[in-house]
Tab-separated table of C-alpha atoms in Angstrom:
chain	number	residue	atom	x	y	z
P	1	MET	CA	0.000	0.000	0.000
P	2	LYS	CA	1.262	3.473	-0.884
P	3	ILE	CA	0.304	6.711	0.836
P	4	GLN	CA	-0.713	9.363	-1.698
P	5	SER	CA	-1.561	11.923	0.968
P	6	GLU	CA	-2.415	12.221	4.654
P	7	ASN	CA	-3.800	15.449	6.091
P	8	ARG	CA	-5.080	16.570	9.455
P	9	CYS	CA	-8.859	16.840	9.295
P	10	PHE	CA	-11.123	17.673	12.269
P	11	GLU	CA	-8.437	16.295	14.644
P	12	GLY	CA	-8.343	13.022	12.700
P	13	THR	CA	-6.500	12.076	9.515
P	14	GLN	CA	-7.903	12.094	5.988
P	15	GLY	CA	-5.736	9.897	3.833
P	16	VAL	CA	-5.664	8.814	0.213
P	17	TYR	CA	-4.010	5.478	-0.506
P	18	GLN	CA	-3.127	3.318	-3.483
P	19	HIS	CA	-2.899	-0.464	-3.450
P	20	TRP	CA	-2.917	-3.446	-5.784
P	21	SER	CA	-6.266	-5.143	-6.309
P	22	GLU	CA	-6.008	-8.788	-7.246
P	23	SER	CA	-9.703	-8.762	-8.147
P	24	CYS	CA	-9.481	-5.776	-10.529
P	25	LYS	CA	-5.944	-6.573	-11.717
P	26	CYS	CA	-4.819	-2.974	-11.322
P	27	GLU	CA	-3.836	-0.332	-8.805
P	28	MET	CA	-6.829	1.132	-6.976
P	29	VAL	CA	-7.152	4.354	-4.972
P	30	PHE	CA	-9.311	4.922	-1.903
P	31	GLY	CA	-9.831	7.604	0.712
P	32	LEU	CA	-9.983	6.797	4.418
P	33	PHE	CA	-10.761	9.081	7.328
P	34	MET	CA	-9.379	7.874	10.657
P	35	PRO	CA	-10.605	9.671	13.792
P	36	SER	CA	-8.132	10.572	16.528
P	37	LEU	CA	-9.663	7.843	18.738
P	38	ALA	CA	-7.997	5.258	16.461
P	39	ILE	CA	-4.652	6.192	18.021
P	40	SER	CA	-5.724	4.449	21.225
P	41	GLU	CA	-8.356	1.869	20.207
P	42	PRO	CA	-9.943	0.163	17.190
P	43	VAL	CA	-12.824	2.170	15.735
P	44	PRO	CA	-15.959	1.203	13.767
P	45	LEU	CA	-15.844	1.499	9.976
P	46	VAL	CA	-18.437	3.048	7.651
P	47	TRP	CA	-18.201	2.261	3.944
P	48	TYR	CA	-19.417	5.108	1.687
P	49	LEU	CA	-20.054	4.019	-1.912
P	50	SER	CA	-20.346	6.901	-4.371
P	51	GLY	CA	-22.562	7.157	-7.439
P	52	LEU	CA	-22.111	7.316	-11.206
P	53	THR	CA	-19.190	9.383	-12.530
P	54	CYS	CA	-17.674	9.740	-9.059
P	55	THR	CA	-14.230	8.860	-7.761
P	56	HIS	CA	-13.029	8.282	-4.211
P	57	GLU	CA	-12.848	12.074	-3.873
P	58	ASN	CA	-16.493	13.106	-4.258
P	59	ALA	CA	-17.967	12.431	-0.822
P	60	MET	CA	-14.542	12.716	0.778
P	61	THR	CA	-14.179	16.350	-0.298
P	62	LYS	CA	-17.803	17.528	-0.536
P	63	ALA	CA	-19.831	15.886	2.233
P	64	GLY	CA	-17.991	17.068	5.344
P	65	ALA	CA	-18.732	13.768	7.075
P	66	GLN	CA	-15.330	13.795	8.750
P	67	ALA	CA	-16.517	16.237	11.442
P	68	ALA	CA	-19.222	13.838	12.649
P	69	ALA	CA	-16.914	10.847	12.204
P	70	GLU	CA	-14.351	12.506	14.472
P	71	GLU	CA	-17.008	13.395	17.042
P	72	PHE	CA	-18.304	9.820	17.220
P	73	GLY	CA	-14.977	8.038	16.710
P	74	VAL	CA	-15.812	6.361	13.403
P	75	ALA	CA	-13.613	5.664	10.369
P	76	ILE	CA	-15.044	6.237	6.880
P	77	VAL	CA	-13.705	4.577	3.739
P	78	PHE	CA	-14.350	6.156	0.330
P	79	PRO	CA	-13.593	3.564	-2.392
P	80	ASP	CA	-13.369	4.450	-6.061
P	81	THR	CA	-16.389	3.521	-8.181
P	82	SER	CA	-14.478	1.423	-10.727
P	83	PRO	CA	-11.029	0.366	-11.847
P	84	ARG	CA	-9.227	3.072	-13.808
P	85	GLY	CA	-6.345	3.362	-16.217
P	86	ASN	CA	-5.371	3.781	-19.856
P	87	ASN	CA	-5.050	0.030	-20.378
P	88	LEU	CA	-8.478	-0.781	-18.935
P	89	PRO	CA	-11.787	-1.015	-20.805
P	90	ASP	CA	-13.818	2.168	-21.082
P	91	VAL	CA	-16.375	3.870	-23.300
P	92	GLU	CA	-17.215	7.513	-23.847
P	93	ASP	CA	-20.596	7.155	-22.134
P	94	TYR	CA	-20.583	8.699	-18.664
P	95	ASP	CA	-22.734	5.924	-17.247
P	96	LEU	CA	-20.724	2.869	-18.334
P	97	GLY	CA	-17.130	1.841	-17.814
P	98	GLN	CA	-14.665	3.818	-15.740
P	99	GLY	CA	-16.562	5.754	-13.091
P	100	ALA	CA	-19.560	3.423	-13.344
P	101	GLY	CA	-18.547	0.011	-11.991
P	102	PHE	CA	-21.907	-0.685	-10.296
P	103	TYR	CA	-20.157	-2.589	-7.462
P	104	LEU	CA	-20.655	-5.929	-9.214
P	105	ASN	CA	-18.465	-8.621	-10.773
P	106	ALA	CA	-18.726	-8.299	-14.559
P	107	THR	CA	-19.025	-11.522	-16.537
P	108	GLU	CA	-19.051	-10.089	-20.082
P	109	GLU	CA	-16.141	-9.042	-22.320
P	110	PRO	CA	-14.322	-6.671	-22.178
P	111	TRP	CA	-15.321	-5.849	-18.581
P	112	ASN	CA	-14.896	-9.259	-16.950
P	113	LYS	CA	-11.126	-9.073	-16.464
P	114	ASN	CA	-11.027	-5.869	-14.395
P	115	PHE	CA	-14.528	-4.861	-13.339
P	116	LYS	CA	-14.778	-7.026	-10.221
P	117	MET	CA	-15.956	-4.339	-7.815
P	118	TRP	CA	-17.988	-6.699	-5.589
P	119	ASP	CA	-14.848	-8.727	-4.894
P	120	TYR	CA	-12.757	-5.582	-4.603
P	121	ILE	CA	-14.980	-4.113	-1.882
P	122	THR	CA	-15.671	-7.346	-0.014
P	123	PHE	CA	-12.173	-8.866	-0.185
P	124	ASP	CA	-9.275	-6.733	-1.481
P	125	LEU	CA	-10.070	-3.389	0.114
P	126	THR	CA	-11.407	-5.014	3.273
P	127	ASP	CA	-8.143	-6.931	3.648
P	128	THR	CA	-6.004	-3.834	3.005
P	129	ILE	CA	-7.901	-1.793	5.596
P	130	SER	CA	-7.933	-4.509	8.256
P	131	LYS	CA	-4.168	-5.073	7.910
P	132	ASN	CA	-3.093	-1.418	7.830
P	133	PHE	CA	-5.494	0.565	10.015
P	134	ASN	CA	-6.814	0.373	13.578
P	135	VAL	CA	-10.418	-0.500	12.728
P	136	ASP	CA	-12.818	-2.901	14.430
P	137	MET	CA	-13.996	-5.106	11.567
P	138	THR	CA	-16.798	-6.498	13.757
P	139	ARG	CA	-18.424	-3.028	13.692
P	140	GLN	CA	-18.948	-2.134	10.035
P	141	SER	CA	-21.764	-0.285	8.282
P	142	ILE	CA	-22.264	0.385	4.587
P	143	MET	CA	-24.012	3.224	2.801
P	144	GLY	CA	-24.108	4.799	-0.615
P	145	HIS	CA	-25.768	7.255	-2.966
P	146	SER	CA	-27.370	6.502	-6.358
P	147	MET	CA	-25.284	3.716	-7.935
P	148	GLY	CA	-23.505	3.514	-4.585
P	149	GLY	CA	-26.860	3.068	-2.854
P	150	HIS	CA	-27.484	0.109	-5.141
P	151	GLY	CA	-24.035	-1.214	-4.236
P	152	ALA	CA	-24.665	-0.733	-0.510
P	153	LEU	CA	-27.945	-2.646	-0.745
P	154	THR	CA	-26.611	-5.537	-2.828
P	155	ILE	CA	-23.320	-5.938	-0.962
P	156	GLY	CA	-24.872	-5.292	2.437
P	157	MET	CA	-27.689	-7.785	1.983
P	158	GLY	CA	-25.464	-10.207	0.085
P	159	ILE	CA	-23.075	-10.688	3.002
P	160	GLN	CA	-25.381	-11.451	5.889
P	161	GLY	CA	-24.079	-10.539	9.312
P	162	ARG	CA	-21.133	-8.430	8.196
P	163	PHE	CA	-22.719	-4.985	8.423
P	164	LYS	CA	-24.461	-3.555	11.483
P	165	SER	CA	-26.458	-1.190	9.266
P	166	ILE	CA	-27.141	-0.618	5.572
P	167	SER	CA	-28.202	2.816	4.286
P	168	ALA	CA	-29.060	3.897	0.753
P	169	LEU	CA	-29.526	7.526	-0.304
P	170	SER	CA	-31.572	7.891	-3.518
P	171	PRO	CA	-30.443	4.425	-4.614
P	172	ILE	CA	-30.902	2.814	-7.984
P	173	CYS	CA	-33.273	0.209	-6.510
P	174	ASN	CA	-34.640	-1.387	-9.661
P	175	PRO	CA	-31.787	-1.242	-12.166
P	176	THR	CA	-33.420	-3.589	-14.680
P	177	GLY	CA	-36.479	-1.340	-14.825
P	178	ALA	CA	-34.688	1.893	-15.687
P	179	ASP	CA	-32.175	3.209	-18.201
P	180	TRP	CA	-29.793	3.810	-15.306
P	181	GLY	CA	-29.153	0.144	-14.816
P	182	ARG	CA	-30.540	-1.842	-17.730
P	183	LYS	CA	-27.794	-0.615	-20.071
P	184	GLN	CA	-25.007	-1.217	-17.548
P	185	LEU	CA	-26.213	-4.578	-16.267
P	186	SER	CA	-26.596	-5.824	-19.855
P	187	ALA	CA	-23.059	-4.709	-20.691
P	188	TYR	CA	-21.522	-6.141	-17.515
P	189	LEU	CA	-23.661	-9.252	-16.956
P	190	GLY	CA	-25.269	-10.079	-20.320
P	191	ASN	CA	-28.803	-9.899	-21.660
P	192	ASP	CA	-30.320	-12.876	-19.826
P	193	GLU	CA	-32.862	-11.292	-17.493
P	194	GLN	CA	-34.303	-14.623	-16.350
P	195	THR	CA	-31.432	-15.806	-14.123
């Protein structure tokens, strides 16, 4: 894991880190706020999954959640929304490809080699955080907005018992019934809507 930056933020530390993802087969970047309480004891972890077109920076720089996280002694992780890089698949559409990973494991070409965001969140990033930061992995919650709300719901309900709470803000709840979802799920998972 490489430190891209670490800055004092509401008495805690807001960091940006880079690490190898075996699932996505590329370097990934994430933000992590650690409250000052983590100096002396393990702290709970909140996962914040961002929406379409976002990076790890959106909620990290715009939401101001660090103030409350410091007050209550909670860490917040801000993962990227997809793998990124010049050698990775992408399209010009804002709602497909880089910036729009949908927090799933793609099965269709050309996405299936790198777009393994479900595994990235549940295994790779989880492992990196648990090994490098003073967090209590028995006290995790997950939340997200838009596409990230969809990710929070599917990951949170898909791994029973891992998360103490699941929150979704304006989530894409029925992706097969709307343009924001049908297009992406077809590209990533195929056109079979029966299974």
